[in-house]
């Protein structure tokens, strides 16, 4: 039996069973949705990263950044890092969405339906933090190659070439130079992303007076998209300072040559709190708002195509 046939196997009759096959489908859907959305927004991410790395040159906003890059380097420069982005975020999405589904379901089963509903926000936060930590250990090397490629277009000819060059020049530790800021960026981002999206979706279903099982699949996807936009903007704002630090620390020479924490402190002092929180924020809100909405919409669509029903917390007293 092939992997595809296993994933496409329908769930057992009599309701969704949250077994290893469900978690495998959730992980696959997560990998697909993250790879597609991050890959599609690579041009926006290129501009955002350039703005963060060189705000003096790229000081004319998102559209101006696009024009500057295309004029100086050609349109293909906007696809810099696409391979690392698509591969890295497939792996990250696999562990993130799959991990969140597993942790929240196992926790809900342990607590029981009523206590799980009462503590759903805490469960979302804990599940997201745990899953994201594991996912980032796999994402960090690919993100390091991506950022280096964007900051220095001459650095590598592709993902494989970038890995070889970084391994030769910086060793294994070079791939994890940005681990601390990526954790500080991704964990708060993911915690906000899942908690805000989950609560926003519940509020939308509450406004309709129906549960996810009582509405059409298109309505479920529409709610996923709408709640995803809200979650994306909120999580982008929360995680932006760490995202700026991550972009800076992967630039050669940034923050000096000392230990990682001293480099991060030096970069923070150079930028100042206001710039740390605002440089590149608008394009990141556009990017993350669109990206997060797309992720949840694609995730639900893929889960449905794989014959799985996404887990939702349920208020037993409703």
Short mmCIF file of C-alpha atoms in Angstrom, two decimals:
data_model
loop_
_atom_site.label_atom_id
_atom_site.label_comp_id
_atom_site.label_asym_id
_atom_site.label_seq_id
_atom_site.Cartn_x
_atom_site.Cartn_y
_atom_site.Cartn_z
CA UNK A 1 0.00 0.00 0.00
CA UNK A 2 1.43 3.40 -1.03
CA UNK A 3 1.66 6.46 1.21
CA UNK A 4 -0.96 8.19 -0.93
CA UNK A 5 -3.47 5.39 -0.59
CA UNK A 6 -2.94 5.31 3.17
CA UNK A 7 -3.56 9.04 3.50
CA UNK A 8 -6.62 8.88 1.27
CA UNK A 9 -8.18 6.03 3.24
CA UNK A 10 -11.51 7.26 4.67
CA UNK A 11 -12.06 7.57 8.38
CA UNK A 12 -13.97 4.71 10.01
CA UNK A 13 -17.74 4.96 9.89
CA UNK A 14 -19.51 6.13 13.02
CA UNK A 15 -17.61 9.39 13.50
CA UNK A 16 -14.07 10.63 13.46
CA UNK A 17 -11.55 8.41 15.26
CA UNK A 18 -8.52 10.29 16.54
CA UNK A 19 -5.91 7.64 15.93
CA UNK A 20 -2.43 7.59 14.39
CA UNK A 21 -3.94 7.85 10.90
CA UNK A 22 -5.77 11.04 11.86
CA UNK A 23 -2.56 12.58 13.17
CA UNK A 24 -0.70 11.52 10.01
CA UNK A 25 -3.33 13.23 7.88
CA UNK A 26 -3.15 16.32 10.09
CA UNK A 27 0.63 16.44 9.73
CA UNK A 28 0.43 16.01 5.95
CA UNK A 29 -2.23 18.73 5.66
CA UNK A 30 -0.09 21.00 7.82
CA UNK A 31 2.98 20.43 5.68
CA UNK A 32 1.06 21.10 2.48
CA UNK A 33 -0.65 24.27 3.72
CA UNK A 34 2.54 25.80 5.13
CA UNK A 35 4.65 24.94 2.09
CA UNK A 36 2.12 26.38 -0.36
CA UNK A 37 1.43 29.59 1.54
CA UNK A 38 5.01 30.42 2.50
CA UNK A 39 6.23 29.50 -0.98
CA UNK A 40 3.61 31.68 -2.66
CA UNK A 41 4.54 34.66 -0.48
CA UNK A 42 8.28 34.36 -1.06
CA UNK A 43 8.39 37.69 -3.01
CA UNK A 44 6.76 39.54 -0.10
CA UNK A 45 9.15 37.87 2.33
CA UNK A 46 12.13 38.87 0.18
CA UNK A 47 11.05 42.52 0.33
CA UNK A 48 10.31 42.32 4.07
CA UNK A 49 13.71 40.81 4.79
CA UNK A 50 15.49 43.44 2.69
CA UNK A 51 13.62 46.22 4.53
CA UNK A 52 14.68 44.76 7.88
CA UNK A 53 18.30 44.30 6.76
CA UNK A 54 18.70 47.68 5.02
CA UNK A 55 15.91 50.13 6.01
CA UNK A 56 17.90 53.09 4.68
CA UNK A 57 17.93 51.77 1.12
CA UNK A 58 14.49 50.16 1.19
CA UNK A 59 12.59 53.08 2.71
CA UNK A 60 9.69 53.45 0.28
CA UNK A 61 7.34 50.78 1.60
CA UNK A 62 6.30 47.41 0.24
CA UNK A 63 5.57 48.52 -3.35
CA UNK A 64 8.72 50.63 -3.45
CA UNK A 65 10.74 47.65 -2.25
CA UNK A 66 9.37 45.52 -5.08
CA UNK A 67 10.28 48.21 -7.61
CA UNK A 68 13.81 48.65 -6.25
CA UNK A 69 14.61 44.93 -6.32
CA UNK A 70 13.15 44.39 -9.80
CA UNK A 71 14.98 47.45 -11.17
CA UNK A 72 18.37 46.49 -9.72
CA UNK A 73 18.28 42.69 -9.82
CA UNK A 74 15.42 41.62 -12.06
CA UNK A 75 12.09 39.97 -11.23
CA UNK A 76 13.69 36.59 -10.52
CA UNK A 77 15.36 38.08 -7.44
CA UNK A 78 11.93 38.04 -5.80
CA UNK A 79 12.02 34.24 -5.84
CA UNK A 80 15.31 34.08 -3.91
CA UNK A 81 15.13 31.38 -1.24
CA UNK A 82 12.00 29.73 -2.69
CA UNK A 83 13.42 26.21 -2.42
CA UNK A 84 14.50 26.63 1.20
CA UNK A 85 11.18 28.26 2.03
CA UNK A 86 9.00 25.54 0.50
CA UNK A 87 11.04 22.67 1.97
CA UNK A 88 11.57 24.26 5.36
CA UNK A 89 7.96 25.17 5.91
CA UNK A 90 6.66 21.80 4.73
CA UNK A 91 8.73 20.19 7.48
CA UNK A 92 7.75 22.87 9.97
CA UNK A 93 4.05 22.64 9.06
CA UNK A 94 4.17 18.85 9.38
CA UNK A 95 5.34 19.03 12.99
CA UNK A 96 3.43 22.19 13.90
CA UNK A 97 -0.08 21.35 12.72
CA UNK A 98 0.34 17.65 13.40
CA UNK A 99 1.75 18.37 16.85
CA UNK A 100 -0.97 20.86 17.76
CA UNK A 101 -3.69 18.41 16.74
CA UNK A 102 -2.11 15.61 18.77
CA UNK A 103 -1.45 17.65 21.92
CA UNK A 104 -4.83 19.37 22.03
CA UNK A 105 -6.78 16.17 21.35
CA UNK A 106 -4.84 14.12 23.90
CA UNK A 107 -5.26 16.89 26.46
CA UNK A 108 -8.98 17.21 25.75
CA UNK A 109 -9.44 13.45 26.09
CA UNK A 110 -7.61 13.51 29.42
CA UNK A 111 -9.54 16.48 30.85
CA UNK A 112 -12.94 15.56 29.50
CA UNK A 113 -15.22 17.58 27.22
CA UNK A 114 -16.40 20.21 29.73
CA UNK A 115 -13.01 21.02 31.30
CA UNK A 116 -11.41 21.04 27.87
CA UNK A 117 -13.95 23.61 26.68
CA UNK A 118 -13.40 25.76 29.77
CA UNK A 119 -9.62 25.65 29.30
CA UNK A 120 -9.44 25.62 25.51
CA UNK A 121 -7.35 28.79 25.25
CA UNK A 122 -4.73 27.39 27.64
CA UNK A 123 -4.74 24.13 25.69
CA UNK A 124 -4.28 25.99 22.38
CA UNK A 125 -1.37 27.96 23.86
CA UNK A 126 0.38 24.93 25.37
CA UNK A 127 -0.15 22.75 22.28
CA UNK A 128 1.14 25.47 19.97
CA UNK A 129 4.23 26.16 22.09
CA UNK A 130 5.19 22.49 22.34
CA UNK A 131 4.61 21.70 18.68
CA UNK A 132 6.39 24.83 17.48
CA UNK A 133 9.49 24.13 19.57
CA UNK A 134 9.96 20.76 17.88
CA UNK A 135 9.13 22.16 14.44
CA UNK A 136 11.69 24.96 14.76
CA UNK A 137 14.54 22.53 15.36
CA UNK A 138 13.91 21.27 11.83
CA UNK A 139 13.09 24.69 10.32
CA UNK A 140 16.09 26.65 11.61
CA UNK A 141 18.75 25.32 9.18
CA UNK A 142 16.58 25.98 6.14
CA UNK A 143 15.61 29.43 7.41
CA UNK A 144 19.31 30.27 7.89
CA UNK A 145 20.03 29.37 4.26
CA UNK A 146 17.01 31.34 3.06
CA UNK A 147 17.91 34.52 4.93
CA UNK A 148 21.55 34.32 3.88
CA UNK A 149 20.44 33.90 0.24
CA UNK A 150 18.08 36.89 0.44
CA UNK A 151 20.64 39.15 2.14
CA UNK A 152 23.38 38.08 -0.31
CA UNK A 153 21.95 37.07 -3.71
CA UNK A 154 25.40 35.86 -4.80
CA UNK A 155 25.71 33.48 -1.84
CA UNK A 156 24.32 30.31 -3.43
CA UNK A 157 22.72 28.89 -6.57
CA UNK A 158 20.03 26.98 -4.69
CA UNK A 159 19.07 25.17 -1.52
CA UNK A 160 21.60 22.35 -1.80
CA UNK A 161 24.42 24.73 -2.72
CA UNK A 162 23.49 26.97 0.20
CA UNK A 163 23.67 24.07 2.65
CA UNK A 164 27.08 22.99 1.38
CA UNK A 165 28.52 26.51 1.56
CA UNK A 166 27.19 27.20 5.05
CA UNK A 167 28.43 23.83 6.30
CA UNK A 168 31.92 24.49 4.92
CA UNK A 169 32.24 28.07 6.14
CA UNK A 170 30.36 27.99 9.47
CA UNK A 171 29.86 24.36 10.43
CA UNK A 172 26.79 22.89 12.11
CA UNK A 173 26.45 25.77 14.57
CA UNK A 174 26.05 28.17 11.66
CA UNK A 175 22.71 26.60 10.80
CA UNK A 176 21.48 27.26 14.33
CA UNK A 177 22.85 30.79 14.76
CA UNK A 178 19.28 32.05 14.60
CA UNK A 179 17.68 29.38 16.81
CA UNK A 180 17.15 31.64 19.82
CA UNK A 181 15.44 34.45 17.87
CA UNK A 182 13.50 31.97 15.74
CA UNK A 183 12.12 30.39 18.93
CA UNK A 184 11.29 33.83 20.33
CA UNK A 185 9.60 34.68 17.04
CA UNK A 186 7.83 31.45 16.14
CA UNK A 187 6.60 30.28 19.55
CA UNK A 188 4.71 33.49 20.49
CA UNK A 189 3.55 33.76 16.87
CA UNK A 190 2.19 30.22 16.82
CA UNK A 191 0.64 30.50 20.28
CA UNK A 192 -1.23 33.64 19.22
CA UNK A 193 -2.04 32.16 15.82
CA UNK A 194 -3.82 29.04 17.09
CA UNK A 195 -5.39 30.60 20.19
CA UNK A 196 -6.77 33.64 18.34
CA UNK A 197 -7.91 31.62 15.33
CA UNK A 198 -9.60 29.00 17.49
CA UNK A 199 -11.46 31.55 19.58
CA UNK A 200 -12.35 33.70 16.57
CA UNK A 201 -13.73 30.65 14.75
CA UNK A 202 -15.76 29.64 17.82
CA UNK A 203 -17.18 33.17 18.00
CA UNK A 204 -18.19 32.98 14.32
CA UNK A 205 -19.87 29.61 14.79
CA UNK A 206 -21.57 31.02 17.90
CA UNK A 207 -22.89 33.97 15.90
CA UNK A 208 -24.36 31.50 13.40
CA UNK A 209 -25.80 29.42 16.21
CA UNK A 210 -24.37 26.26 14.69
CA UNK A 211 -21.50 23.84 15.22
CA UNK A 212 -18.89 23.00 12.54
CA UNK A 213 -20.71 19.74 11.81
CA UNK A 214 -23.97 21.59 11.11
CA UNK A 215 -22.67 23.87 8.34
CA UNK A 216 -21.41 23.18 4.84
CA UNK A 217 -17.77 22.56 4.04
CA UNK A 218 -17.60 25.87 2.16
CA UNK A 219 -18.85 27.71 5.26
CA UNK A 220 -16.23 25.96 7.39
CA UNK A 221 -13.51 27.05 4.97
CA UNK A 222 -14.86 30.63 4.90
CA UNK A 223 -14.77 30.74 8.71
CA UNK A 224 -11.22 29.33 8.66
CA UNK A 225 -10.17 32.08 6.24
CA UNK A 226 -11.84 34.90 8.19
CA UNK A 227 -10.55 33.78 11.57
CA UNK A 228 -7.15 33.17 9.98
CA UNK A 229 -6.83 36.80 8.88
CA UNK A 230 -7.58 38.00 12.43
CA UNK A 231 -5.11 35.52 13.90
CA UNK A 232 -2.44 36.38 11.32
CA UNK A 233 -2.43 40.12 12.00
CA UNK A 234 -2.41 39.59 15.79
CA UNK A 235 0.41 37.07 15.68
CA UNK A 236 2.45 39.19 13.23
CA UNK A 237 2.42 42.16 15.59
CA UNK A 238 3.32 40.02 18.61
CA UNK A 239 6.23 38.25 16.94
CA UNK A 240 7.64 41.08 14.81
CA UNK A 241 10.51 42.23 17.09
CA UNK A 242 11.96 38.72 17.14
CA UNK A 243 11.46 38.42 13.37
CA UNK A 244 13.54 41.57 12.87
CA UNK A 245 16.28 40.19 15.14
CA UNK A 246 16.26 36.91 13.20
CA UNK A 247 16.75 38.71 9.90
CA UNK A 248 19.56 40.82 11.33
CA UNK A 249 21.47 38.08 13.17
CA UNK A 250 21.79 35.97 10.01
CA UNK A 251 23.52 38.85 8.22
CA UNK A 252 27.31 38.51 8.27
CA UNK A 253 28.90 40.72 10.95
CA UNK A 254 25.63 41.90 12.49
CA UNK A 255 25.91 42.53 16.23
CA UNK A 256 29.65 41.86 16.36
CA UNK A 257 31.53 38.60 16.77
CA UNK A 258 30.68 37.67 20.37
CA UNK A 259 28.25 35.08 21.78
CA UNK A 260 24.75 34.89 20.34
CA UNK A 261 23.02 36.71 23.21
CA UNK A 262 25.52 39.59 23.11
CA UNK A 263 25.00 39.91 19.35
CA UNK A 264 21.22 40.04 19.82
CA UNK A 265 21.58 42.67 22.55
CA UNK A 266 23.88 44.76 20.35
CA UNK A 267 21.46 44.59 17.43
CA UNK A 268 18.57 45.60 19.71
CA UNK A 269 20.53 48.59 21.01
CA UNK A 270 21.50 49.67 17.49
CA UNK A 271 17.91 49.56 16.25
CA UNK A 272 16.08 50.78 19.35
CA UNK A 273 12.74 49.47 20.61
CA UNK A 274 10.54 51.45 18.20
CA UNK A 275 12.36 50.35 15.05
CA UNK A 276 12.61 46.80 16.35
CA UNK A 277 8.81 46.70 16.56
CA UNK A 278 7.90 48.66 13.44
CA UNK A 279 10.53 48.29 10.68
CA UNK A 280 8.93 46.08 8.04
CA UNK A 281 5.75 45.60 10.11
CA UNK A 282 3.22 46.59 7.42
CA UNK A 283 4.48 44.15 4.77
CA UNK A 284 4.72 41.47 7.47
CA UNK A 285 1.08 42.06 8.52
CA UNK A 286 0.04 41.76 4.88
CA UNK A 287 2.15 38.65 4.47
CA UNK A 288 1.20 36.90 7.72
CA UNK A 289 -2.49 37.88 7.55
CA UNK A 290 -2.76 36.40 4.06
CA UNK A 291 -0.53 33.46 4.89
CA UNK A 292 -2.37 32.46 8.07
CA UNK A 293 -5.80 32.71 6.44
CA UNK A 294 -4.53 30.58 3.57
CA UNK A 295 -3.00 28.02 5.92
CA UNK A 296 -6.18 27.37 7.86
CA UNK A 297 -8.30 27.37 4.71
CA UNK A 298 -5.98 24.91 2.93
CA UNK A 299 -5.57 22.79 6.07
CA UNK A 300 -9.33 22.30 6.41
CA UNK A 301 -9.70 21.65 2.67
CA UNK A 302 -6.92 19.04 2.62
CA UNK A 303 -8.21 17.36 5.79
CA UNK A 304 -11.64 17.09 4.19
CA UNK A 305 -10.12 15.72 0.97
CA UNK A 306 -8.26 13.11 3.03
CA UNK A 307 -11.52 12.03 4.66
CA UNK A 308 -10.78 13.49 8.09
CA UNK A 309 -12.91 15.82 10.20
CA UNK A 310 -10.89 18.47 12.05
CA UNK A 311 -11.14 18.37 15.83
CA UNK A 312 -13.09 21.21 17.46
CA UNK A 313 -13.65 21.88 21.14
CA UNK A 314 -17.30 21.47 22.09
CA UNK A 315 -19.36 23.15 24.78
CA UNK A 316 -21.40 20.32 26.31
CA UNK A 317 -23.80 22.81 27.92
CA UNK A 318 -24.67 24.60 24.69
#
